Amino acid sequence: MKYLVTFACLVLACCLFCGFMPTDDDRMIYENTVRLHVLANSDSEHDQSVKLAVRDAVLEEMQMLLANAENPTDAVAVITDNLDHIREVCDDTLESLGEDLPVAVILSEENYPTRHYETMSLPAGVYQSLRIQIGAAEGKNWWCVLYPALCTNVAKTEESLIKTGFSPEQIEILTDGESPKYKIKFKFLEIFGEAFS
C-alpha cells in the first residue's frame, strides 16, 4: 500500500511538472520574438535618465530599421547588419547629453524572466535579444519587445502579433498572461530556467 501511494504521488508530480513545461506554442513565442534590454550605468537618478534617453533614441531608430521586417529572421538580419549603426546612435545620444560613457551593443540569446507589459505578458525563457550596456551596466535595466514592434506600438498588440504570424493560442498566452493559469506556468518556467541555466 505504501508503494502504491508513493507511486501515485510520483505520477501526480510528473503530470503537474509536465503541465508546466514549455509547449510548442511557448517555443514559437521565443523563436518569433526579438527583445530589447537596456542596462543603465548605475541606479542613480541621472544615469537612469540617461538610460531612458538612449532607449528612446534606439527605439526611434529601430522602428525605422525594422519597418519592413516580415519575420523574426528578417529582424535579426537587420539588427545584425546595423549593430555598428545602433552603437553610433547610442554614442551620439550620450555625447548630446555630455556623457563620456562607453556603450556595448550586443545581439545574442539571453535568458529573460517573465515580463508583464500593459496589454501582454511574455513567459520566462531564452530569447534573441539586442542588449545595450551603458558604462558599467550596473543599474536598473529596461526590457521590451523589438519584434514584433510592441515597444512603440502597444495599442495594436494583437494586430501586430497576428501580422507576425503568432497563432491564436500563442496570442492567448501572450495577452492573457495575468490569468492564474499563465501566472503559475510563467513562474514555473522562470524557476525552471534559472535552475538549468
Coordinates of C-alpha atoms in Angstrom, one line a residue:
M1 CA 0.0 0.0 0.0
K2 CA 2.9 2.4 0.9
Y3 CA 4.4 1.8 -2.6
L4 CA 1.1 2.5 -4.3
V5 CA 0.7 5.8 -2.5
T6 CA 4.3 6.7 -3.3
F7 CA 3.8 5.7 -7.0
A8 CA 0.5 7.7 -7.2
C9 CA 2.3 10.8 -5.7
L10 CA 5.1 10.4 -8.3
V11 CA 2.7 10.1 -11.2
L12 CA 0.8 13.2 -9.9
A13 CA 4.0 15.2 -9.6
C14 CA 5.1 14.2 -13.1
C15 CA 1.7 15.2 -14.5
L16 CA 1.9 18.6 -12.8
F17 CA 5.5 19.1 -13.9
C18 CA 4.7 18.2 -17.5
G19 CA 1.8 20.6 -17.5
F20 CA 4.2 23.5 -16.8
M21 CA 6.9 22.5 -19.3
P22 CA 7.4 24.8 -22.3
T23 CA 4.9 23.8 -25.1
D24 CA 5.4 24.2 -28.8
D25 CA 3.4 27.5 -28.5
D26 CA 5.9 28.7 -25.9
R27 CA 8.8 27.8 -28.1
M28 CA 7.3 29.6 -31.0
I29 CA 7.0 32.7 -28.9
Y30 CA 10.7 32.5 -28.0
E31 CA 11.6 32.0 -31.7
N32 CA 9.3 34.7 -33.1
T33 CA 10.3 37.4 -30.7
V34 CA 13.3 39.7 -30.5
R35 CA 13.7 41.5 -27.2
L36 CA 15.5 44.8 -26.2
H37 CA 17.4 45.1 -23.0
V38 CA 19.0 48.4 -22.0
L39 CA 21.2 48.5 -18.9
A40 CA 22.0 51.8 -17.1
N41 CA 25.4 52.7 -15.9
S42 CA 24.1 52.8 -12.3
D43 CA 21.0 53.3 -10.3
S44 CA 21.5 57.0 -9.8
E45 CA 18.6 59.2 -11.0
H46 CA 20.9 60.8 -13.5
D47 CA 22.1 57.5 -15.0
Q48 CA 18.6 56.2 -15.2
S49 CA 17.5 59.3 -17.2
V50 CA 20.5 58.8 -19.5
K51 CA 19.3 55.2 -20.0
L52 CA 15.9 56.4 -21.0
A53 CA 17.3 58.9 -23.5
V54 CA 19.4 56.1 -25.1
R55 CA 16.4 53.8 -25.1
D56 CA 14.2 56.4 -26.8
A57 CA 16.8 57.1 -29.5
V58 CA 17.3 53.4 -30.1
L59 CA 13.6 52.7 -30.3
E60 CA 13.1 55.5 -32.8
E61 CA 15.9 54.2 -35.0
M62 CA 14.7 50.6 -34.7
Q63 CA 11.2 51.5 -35.7
M64 CA 12.6 52.8 -39.0
L65 CA 15.1 49.9 -39.4
L66 CA 12.6 47.2 -38.8
A67 CA 9.7 48.7 -40.6
N68 CA 10.0 46.2 -43.5
A69 CA 10.9 43.1 -41.5
E70 CA 8.4 40.5 -42.3
N71 CA 9.6 37.8 -39.8
P72 CA 12.0 37.4 -36.9
T73 CA 14.7 36.2 -39.3
D74 CA 14.5 39.5 -41.2
A75 CA 14.5 41.4 -37.9
V76 CA 17.7 39.6 -36.7
A77 CA 19.4 40.1 -40.0
V78 CA 18.6 43.9 -40.0
I79 CA 19.8 44.2 -36.4
T80 CA 23.0 42.2 -37.2
D81 CA 23.7 44.4 -40.2
N82 CA 23.2 47.6 -38.2
L83 CA 24.9 46.8 -34.9
D84 CA 27.6 49.5 -35.5
H85 CA 25.0 52.0 -36.6
I86 CA 23.0 51.3 -33.4
R87 CA 26.1 51.8 -31.3
E88 CA 26.6 55.1 -33.1
V89 CA 23.1 56.2 -32.2
C90 CA 23.8 55.4 -28.6
D91 CA 27.2 57.2 -28.7
D92 CA 25.6 60.3 -30.4
T93 CA 22.8 60.3 -27.8
L94 CA 25.4 60.1 -24.9
E95 CA 27.5 62.8 -26.5
S96 CA 24.5 65.1 -26.8
L97 CA 23.9 64.7 -23.1
G98 CA 27.5 65.5 -22.3
E99 CA 28.2 61.9 -21.2
D100 CA 31.5 60.1 -21.9
L101 CA 30.4 56.6 -21.2
P102 CA 31.3 53.5 -23.2
V103 CA 28.4 51.6 -24.7
A104 CA 28.3 48.0 -25.8
V105 CA 25.7 46.8 -28.3
I106 CA 25.3 43.0 -28.5
L107 CA 22.8 40.7 -30.3
S108 CA 22.7 37.3 -28.5
E109 CA 20.4 34.8 -26.9
E110 CA 19.5 36.0 -23.4
N111 CA 17.5 34.4 -20.6
Y112 CA 14.6 36.6 -19.6
P113 CA 12.3 36.4 -16.6
T114 CA 8.6 36.6 -17.0
R115 CA 7.7 40.2 -18.0
H116 CA 4.3 41.8 -17.7
Y117 CA 3.6 44.7 -20.0
E118 CA 0.4 46.9 -20.3
T119 CA -1.5 44.5 -22.5
M120 CA 0.5 41.3 -22.6
S121 CA 2.9 39.1 -20.7
L122 CA 5.9 37.1 -22.0
P123 CA 6.9 33.8 -20.5
A124 CA 10.4 33.4 -19.0
G125 CA 12.8 31.8 -21.4
V126 CA 15.7 32.3 -23.8
Y127 CA 15.0 35.0 -26.5
Q128 CA 17.1 36.7 -29.2
S129 CA 18.0 40.0 -27.6
L130 CA 19.5 43.3 -28.5
R131 CA 21.4 44.2 -25.3
I132 CA 22.7 47.7 -24.8
Q133 CA 25.1 48.2 -21.9
I134 CA 25.8 51.8 -20.9
G135 CA 29.0 52.4 -18.9
A136 CA 29.4 49.8 -16.1
A137 CA 25.9 48.5 -16.9
E138 CA 25.2 48.0 -13.1
G139 CA 22.0 50.0 -12.9
K140 CA 18.3 49.1 -13.3
N141 CA 17.5 47.8 -16.7
W142 CA 14.7 48.3 -19.2
W143 CA 13.1 45.5 -21.2
C144 CA 10.8 45.5 -24.2
V145 CA 9.9 43.7 -27.4
L146 CA 11.6 45.0 -30.6
Y147 CA 10.0 42.4 -32.9
P148 CA 7.1 42.4 -33.3
A149 CA 7.2 46.2 -32.7
L150 CA 5.5 46.2 -29.3
C151 CA 7.7 48.8 -27.6
T152 CA 6.4 51.5 -29.8
N153 CA 3.0 50.0 -30.8
V154 CA 1.5 48.7 -27.6
A155 CA -2.0 49.9 -28.6
K156 CA -2.0 47.5 -31.6
T157 CA -0.6 44.5 -29.7
E158 CA -2.9 41.8 -31.0
E159 CA -2.8 43.2 -34.6
S160 CA 1.0 43.2 -34.5
L161 CA 1.0 39.6 -33.2
I162 CA -1.3 38.3 -35.9
K163 CA 0.7 40.1 -38.6
T164 CA 3.9 38.5 -37.2
G165 CA 2.3 35.0 -37.6
F166 CA 1.5 34.1 -34.0
S167 CA -1.3 31.6 -33.7
P168 CA -4.5 32.4 -31.7
E169 CA -3.2 30.0 -29.0
Q170 CA 0.1 31.9 -28.8
I171 CA -1.7 35.2 -28.7
E172 CA -3.8 33.9 -25.8
I173 CA -0.6 33.0 -23.9
L174 CA 0.8 36.5 -24.6
T175 CA -2.2 38.6 -23.9
D176 CA -3.7 36.6 -21.0
G177 CA -0.5 36.2 -19.0
E178 CA -2.1 37.7 -15.9
S179 CA -4.6 34.9 -15.6
P180 CA -3.8 32.5 -12.7
K181 CA -3.2 29.6 -15.2
Y182 CA -0.5 31.5 -17.0
K183 CA 1.0 33.2 -13.9
I184 CA 1.7 29.8 -12.4
K185 CA 3.1 28.5 -15.7
F186 CA 5.3 31.6 -16.3
K187 CA 6.6 31.4 -12.7
F188 CA 7.4 27.8 -13.2
L189 CA 9.2 28.5 -16.5
E190 CA 11.2 31.2 -14.7
I191 CA 12.3 28.9 -11.9
F192 CA 13.0 26.1 -14.2
G193 CA 15.1 28.3 -16.5
E194 CA 17.1 29.6 -13.5
A195 CA 17.7 26.1 -12.2
F196 CA 19.1 24.9 -15.6
S197 CA 20.9 27.9 -16.9

